[in-house]
mmCIF file of C-alpha atoms in Angstrom:
data_model
loop_
_atom_site.group_PDB
_atom_site.id
_atom_site.type_symbol
_atom_site.label_atom_id
_atom_site.label_comp_id
_atom_site.label_asym_id
_atom_site.label_seq_id
_atom_site.Cartn_x
_atom_site.Cartn_y
_atom_site.Cartn_z
ATOM 1 C CA ILE A 2 15.374 40.489 90.581
ATOM 2 C CA ALA A 3 12.141 39.264 91.491
ATOM 3 C CA ILE A 4 12.481 39.877 95.476
ATOM 4 C CA THR A 5 10.040 38.042 97.519
ATOM 5 C CA CYS A 6 8.736 39.247 101.521
ATOM 6 C CA GLN A 7 7.149 36.214 103.147
ATOM 7 C CA PRO A 8 6.426 36.446 106.989
ATOM 8 C CA PRO A 9 5.856 33.979 109.248
ATOM 9 C CA VAL A 10 1.982 32.915 109.585
ATOM 10 C CA ALA A 11 2.424 33.060 113.347
ATOM 11 C CA ALA A 12 0.737 36.024 115.155
ATOM 12 C CA ILE A 13 3.949 36.764 117.259
ATOM 13 C CA PRO A 14 6.427 39.257 117.135
ATOM 14 C CA PRO A 15 8.521 41.257 115.176
ATOM 15 C CA TYR A 16 5.256 42.496 112.840
ATOM 16 C CA SER A 17 7.772 44.499 110.782
ATOM 17 C CA GLN A 18 11.316 43.691 109.289
ATOM 18 C CA THR A 19 13.877 46.386 107.593
ATOM 19 C CA THR A 20 16.547 44.626 105.598
ATOM 20 C CA THR A 21 19.428 45.741 103.327
ATOM 21 C CA LEU A 22 20.123 44.801 99.886
ATOM 22 C CA SER A 23 23.357 44.679 97.879
ATOM 23 C CA TYR A 24 25.273 43.733 94.887
ATOM 24 C CA THR A 25 27.597 44.684 92.555
ATOM 25 C CA THR A 26 29.030 44.504 88.657
ATOM 26 C CA ASN A 27 31.631 44.531 86.321
ATOM 27 C CA GLU A 28 30.409 47.950 84.807
ATOM 28 C CA ALA A 29 33.457 49.838 84.576
ATOM 29 C CA ALA A 30 35.093 51.852 86.569
ATOM 30 C CA GLY A 31 33.629 55.220 87.876
ATOM 31 C CA SER A 32 30.100 54.075 88.150
ATOM 32 C CA MET A 33 27.920 53.248 90.525
ATOM 33 C CA SER A 34 28.224 50.195 91.785
ATOM 34 C CA PRO A 35 27.982 48.317 94.319
ATOM 35 C CA TYR A 36 24.248 49.426 94.617
ATOM 36 C CA SER A 37 21.652 48.955 97.869
ATOM 37 C CA TYR A 38 17.994 49.071 98.645
ATOM 38 C CA SER A 39 16.550 49.523 101.978
ATOM 39 C CA LEU A 40 13.988 46.692 102.774
ATOM 40 C CA THR A 41 11.121 47.390 104.283
ATOM 41 C CA CYS A 42 8.335 44.172 105.137
ATOM 42 C CA SER A 43 4.985 44.164 107.795
ATOM 43 C CA LYS A 44 2.558 41.622 108.779
ATOM 44 C CA PRO A 45 -1.386 42.526 110.222
ATOM 45 C CA ALA A 46 -0.514 43.095 113.708
ATOM 46 C CA PRO A 47 -3.857 42.673 116.736
ATOM 47 C CA ILE A 48 -4.890 46.238 118.504
ATOM 48 C CA LEU A 49 -6.161 44.330 121.828
ATOM 49 C CA ASP A 50 -8.869 46.460 123.314
ATOM 50 C CA ILE A 51 -9.579 45.968 126.617
ATOM 51 C CA SER A 52 -11.814 46.651 129.621
ATOM 52 C CA PRO A 53 -11.267 48.003 132.450
ATOM 53 C CA GLY A 54 -8.150 49.334 130.406
ATOM 54 C CA ALA A 55 -4.889 48.759 131.386
ATOM 55 C CA GLY A 56 -3.552 49.352 135.157
ATOM 56 C CA ALA A 57 -6.578 49.716 136.565
ATOM 57 C CA MET A 58 -7.635 48.750 139.917
ATOM 58 C CA ILE A 59 -10.218 45.983 140.097
ATOM 59 C CA SER A 60 -11.786 46.229 143.650
ATOM 60 C CA PHE A 61 -14.849 43.944 145.262
ATOM 61 C CA SER A 62 -16.189 45.326 148.404
ATOM 62 C CA SER A 63 -18.384 43.899 151.454
ATOM 63 C CA VAL A 64 -17.060 40.001 149.617
ATOM 64 C CA THR A 65 -20.044 37.909 151.634
ATOM 65 C CA GLN A 66 -18.927 34.510 150.351
ATOM 66 C CA SER A 67 -17.527 35.104 146.740
ATOM 67 C CA ILE A 68 -18.268 37.320 143.716
ATOM 68 C CA SER A 69 -16.317 37.558 140.327
ATOM 69 C CA TYR A 70 -15.650 40.712 138.324
ATOM 70 C CA MET A 71 -15.458 40.756 134.583
ATOM 71 C CA ILE A 72 -12.388 41.883 131.787
ATOM 72 C CA SER A 73 -13.521 42.089 128.491
ATOM 73 C CA VAL A 74 -11.632 41.572 125.976
ATOM 74 C CA SER A 75 -11.239 42.681 121.976
ATOM 75 C CA ASN A 76 -9.394 43.559 118.998
ATOM 76 C CA ASN A 77 -9.072 45.807 117.186
ATOM 77 C CA GLY A 78 -6.386 44.617 114.702
ATOM 78 C CA ALA A 79 -6.343 42.877 111.210
ATOM 79 C CA GLY A 80 -3.664 40.139 112.906
ATOM 80 C CA PRO A 81 -5.314 37.877 115.083
ATOM 81 C CA LEU A 82 -4.549 38.484 119.618
ATOM 82 C CA SER A 83 -3.540 35.924 121.646
ATOM 83 C CA VAL A 84 -3.838 36.953 125.133
ATOM 84 C CA SER A 85 -2.119 34.557 128.348
ATOM 85 C CA GLN A 86 -1.947 34.799 131.970
ATOM 86 C CA SER A 87 2.188 36.049 132.723
ATOM 87 C CA GLY A 88 3.225 34.635 136.151
ATOM 88 C CA SER A 89 0.729 33.652 138.872
ATOM 89 C CA LEU A 90 -1.283 34.807 141.076
ATOM 90 C CA SER A 91 0.460 34.935 145.158
ATOM 91 C CA MET A 92 0.380 32.387 147.181
ATOM 92 C CA GLY A 93 -2.800 32.210 148.910
ATOM 93 C CA SER A 94 -4.822 34.177 147.055
ATOM 94 C CA TRP A 95 -8.039 35.403 147.774
ATOM 95 C CA PHE A 96 -8.427 35.346 143.739
ATOM 96 C CA SER A 97 -8.623 32.879 141.036
ATOM 97 C CA ILE A 98 -8.975 33.328 136.962
ATOM 98 C CA LEU A 99 -12.651 31.361 136.254
ATOM 99 C CA ALA A 100 -11.437 27.590 134.489
ATOM 100 C CA GLY A 101 -11.870 29.027 130.529
ATOM 101 C CA SER A 102 -10.787 32.344 130.670
ATOM 102 C CA LEU A 103 -7.394 32.315 129.805
ATOM 103 C CA PRO A 104 -5.676 31.658 127.275
ATOM 104 C CA ILE A 105 -7.910 33.442 124.945
ATOM 105 C CA SER A 106 -5.992 32.059 121.447
ATOM 106 C CA SER A 107 -6.840 33.483 117.424
ATOM 107 C CA LEU A 108 -9.098 36.604 118.762
ATOM 108 C CA ASN A 109 -10.130 37.708 115.257
ATOM 109 C CA GLN A 110 -10.962 41.762 114.527
ATOM 110 C CA GLY A 111 -14.720 41.683 114.704
ATOM 111 C CA SER A 112 -15.438 38.859 116.774
ATOM 112 C CA PRO A 113 -17.701 39.151 119.538
ATOM 113 C CA ALA A 114 -15.100 40.493 122.919
ATOM 114 C CA SER A 115 -13.684 36.982 124.870
ATOM 115 C CA ILE A 116 -14.733 37.701 128.889
ATOM 116 C CA ILE A 117 -11.707 36.385 131.377
ATOM 117 C CA SER A 118 -13.863 35.920 134.747
ATOM 118 C CA ILE A 119 -12.332 36.883 138.510
ATOM 119 C CA MET A 120 -13.105 35.500 141.387
ATOM 120 C CA CYS A 121 -12.557 36.900 144.834
ATOM 121 C CA THR A 122 -13.428 34.221 147.505
ATOM 122 C CA PRO A 123 -12.426 35.392 151.403
ATOM 123 C CA PRO A 124 -11.510 32.813 153.794
ATOM 124 C CA THR A 125 -13.604 32.291 156.464
ATOM 125 C CA GLY A 126 -12.817 34.890 159.596
ATOM 126 C CA SER A 127 -11.093 37.752 157.343
ATOM 127 C CA SER A 128 -10.804 40.677 159.078
ATOM 128 C CA PRO A 129 -13.461 43.332 157.215
ATOM 129 C CA SER A 130 -11.223 46.124 157.839
ATOM 130 C CA THR A 131 -7.754 45.127 155.734
ATOM 131 C CA PRO A 132 -9.022 44.286 151.647
ATOM 132 C CA PHE A 133 -6.323 41.400 150.330
ATOM 133 C CA ILE A 134 -4.284 42.988 147.219
ATOM 134 C CA ASP A 135 -3.608 41.225 144.749
ATOM 135 C CA THR A 136 -1.838 41.873 140.883
ATOM 136 C CA LEU A 137 -2.762 39.991 137.793
ATOM 137 C CA VAL A 138 -1.019 40.339 134.814
ATOM 138 C CA LEU A 139 -1.426 39.375 131.546
ATOM 139 C CA SER A 140 0.908 38.747 128.284
ATOM 140 C CA THR A 141 -0.850 39.629 124.893
ATOM 141 C CA ASN A 142 1.008 39.443 121.524
ATOM 142 C CA ASP A 143 -0.220 43.516 120.291
ATOM 143 C CA PRO A 144 3.619 45.066 119.980
ATOM 144 C CA ALA A 145 2.530 48.482 121.999
ATOM 145 C CA GLN A 146 0.986 46.380 124.541
ATOM 146 C CA SER A 147 2.608 43.496 125.476
ATOM 147 C CA ILE A 148 2.216 43.009 128.967
ATOM 148 C CA VAL A 149 -1.411 44.861 130.829
ATOM 149 C CA ARG A 150 -1.877 44.572 134.708
ATOM 150 C CA PHE A 151 -3.795 45.099 136.786
ATOM 151 C CA THR A 152 -4.147 45.732 140.547
ATOM 152 C CA LEU A 153 -7.000 42.996 142.373
ATOM 153 C CA SER A 154 -8.472 44.324 145.716
ATOM 154 C CA CYS A 155 -10.913 41.882 147.861
ATOM 155 C CA THR A 156 -12.214 43.407 151.375
ATOM 156 C CA ALA A 157 -14.001 41.094 153.250
ATOM 157 C CA ALA A 158 -17.868 41.441 155.153
ATOM 158 C CA PRO A 159 -19.937 39.885 157.519
ATOM 159 C CA SER A 160 -23.571 38.665 157.183
ATOM 160 C CA MET A 161 -25.377 39.117 160.234
ATOM 161 C CA THR A 162 -28.412 36.367 160.726
ATOM 162 C CA LEU A 163 -30.538 36.857 164.436
ATOM 163 C CA THR A 164 -33.133 35.225 166.037
ATOM 164 C CA PRO A 165 -35.220 36.708 166.691
ATOM 165 C CA SER A 166 -35.220 39.005 163.337
ATOM 166 C CA ALA A 167 -34.771 42.946 163.802
ATOM 167 C CA SER A 168 -37.389 45.380 165.154
ATOM 168 C CA SER A 169 -38.916 41.988 166.755
ATOM 169 C CA THR A 170 -41.392 42.634 169.994
ATOM 170 C CA ILE A 171 -39.306 40.206 172.488
ATOM 171 C CA SER A 172 -42.881 39.477 174.688
ATOM 172 C CA PHE A 173 -42.117 38.897 178.779
ATOM 173 C CA ALA A 174 -45.325 38.318 179.219
ATOM 174 C CA SER A 175 -46.569 37.824 183.125
ATOM 175 C CA VAL A 176 -43.229 37.754 185.031
ATOM 176 C CA SER A 177 -42.976 37.301 188.816
ATOM 177 C CA SER A 178 -39.999 36.970 189.514
ATOM 178 C CA THR A 179 -37.443 36.747 186.559
ATOM 179 C CA SER A 180 -37.695 35.178 183.106
ATOM 180 C CA THR A 181 -34.806 35.109 180.674
ATOM 181 C CA LYS A 182 -35.361 35.096 176.295
ATOM 182 C CA THR A 183 -32.401 34.907 174.174
ATOM 183 C CA ILE A 184 -31.575 36.619 170.610
ATOM 184 C CA SER A 185 -29.814 34.493 168.613
ATOM 185 C CA ILE A 186 -26.861 35.828 166.366
ATOM 186 C CA SER A 187 -25.226 33.830 163.394
ATOM 187 C CA ASN A 188 -22.466 35.095 160.976
ATOM 188 C CA ASN A 189 -22.820 33.832 157.247
ATOM 189 C CA GLY A 190 -20.360 35.736 155.601
ATOM 190 C CA ALA A 191 -16.600 35.669 155.649
ATOM 191 C CA GLY A 192 -15.818 38.497 157.642
ATOM 192 C CA SER A 193 -15.679 38.681 161.036
ATOM 193 C CA LEU A 194 -18.523 39.786 162.456
ATOM 194 C CA SER A 195 -18.600 42.166 165.786
ATOM 195 C CA VAL A 196 -21.474 42.876 168.041
ATOM 196 C CA SER A 197 -21.963 45.107 170.150
ATOM 197 C CA GLN A 198 -24.033 47.602 172.365
ATOM 198 C CA SER A 199 -25.303 50.806 171.452
ATOM 199 C CA GLY A 200 -26.691 53.561 174.186
ATOM 200 C CA SER A 201 -27.791 52.017 177.290
ATOM 201 C CA LEU A 202 -31.458 50.816 178.489
ATOM 202 C CA SER A 203 -33.515 53.428 180.013
ATOM 203 C CA MET A 204 -32.670 54.892 183.428
ATOM 204 C CA GLY A 205 -34.697 52.358 186.404
ATOM 205 C CA SER A 206 -34.968 50.030 183.203
ATOM 206 C CA TRP A 207 -36.529 46.196 184.240
ATOM 207 C CA PHE A 208 -34.572 44.729 181.489
ATOM 208 C CA SER A 209 -30.427 43.845 181.583
ATOM 209 C CA ILE A 210 -27.920 42.360 179.104
ATOM 210 C CA SER A 211 -26.138 39.175 180.563
ATOM 211 C CA SER A 212 -22.556 39.487 181.079
ATOM 212 C CA GLY A 213 -20.295 37.634 178.862
#
């Protein structure tokens, strides 16, 4: 009796199968018939190696325009590895997956790591004190890590430009009556900018700050 195991070529679970082979004979009564064998067969499985590790918090801090972060994916198993995004990021998410990052198909053991690039782009005027949180869910064909989740956190930041630049000397030259100079403030960052005077001018100062 020749018994053959031929697993499907596709690198998808399950990676092993067990069944029972039973048969009877026409032996005389009292023999051991029926007979049975337990048959087990397995095929090579992928082993996901991901950095940062599954479940990690990926933080994007003080983002003025946009910034990217890279997740590294390797395969330490004999079977080819596949990785794809499961579901979508939330509607209006600050995060995006760069084109070409996913899906990952047939990544073999010993091959260079694949990179998943995540971009955070805060909307203009975002609060610099409240991070935006989302979840990235990946689906893999590693039987031990079929679902991998990452928490994504991004905080916007302002980027102030002053004209004249900070620490400059603002000279009013010779003033016979009143003279006014201006400081121009602009924000080149996604986070909203707040500016206030720190402390007071000296007592009896010749200078004053216009209201509004």
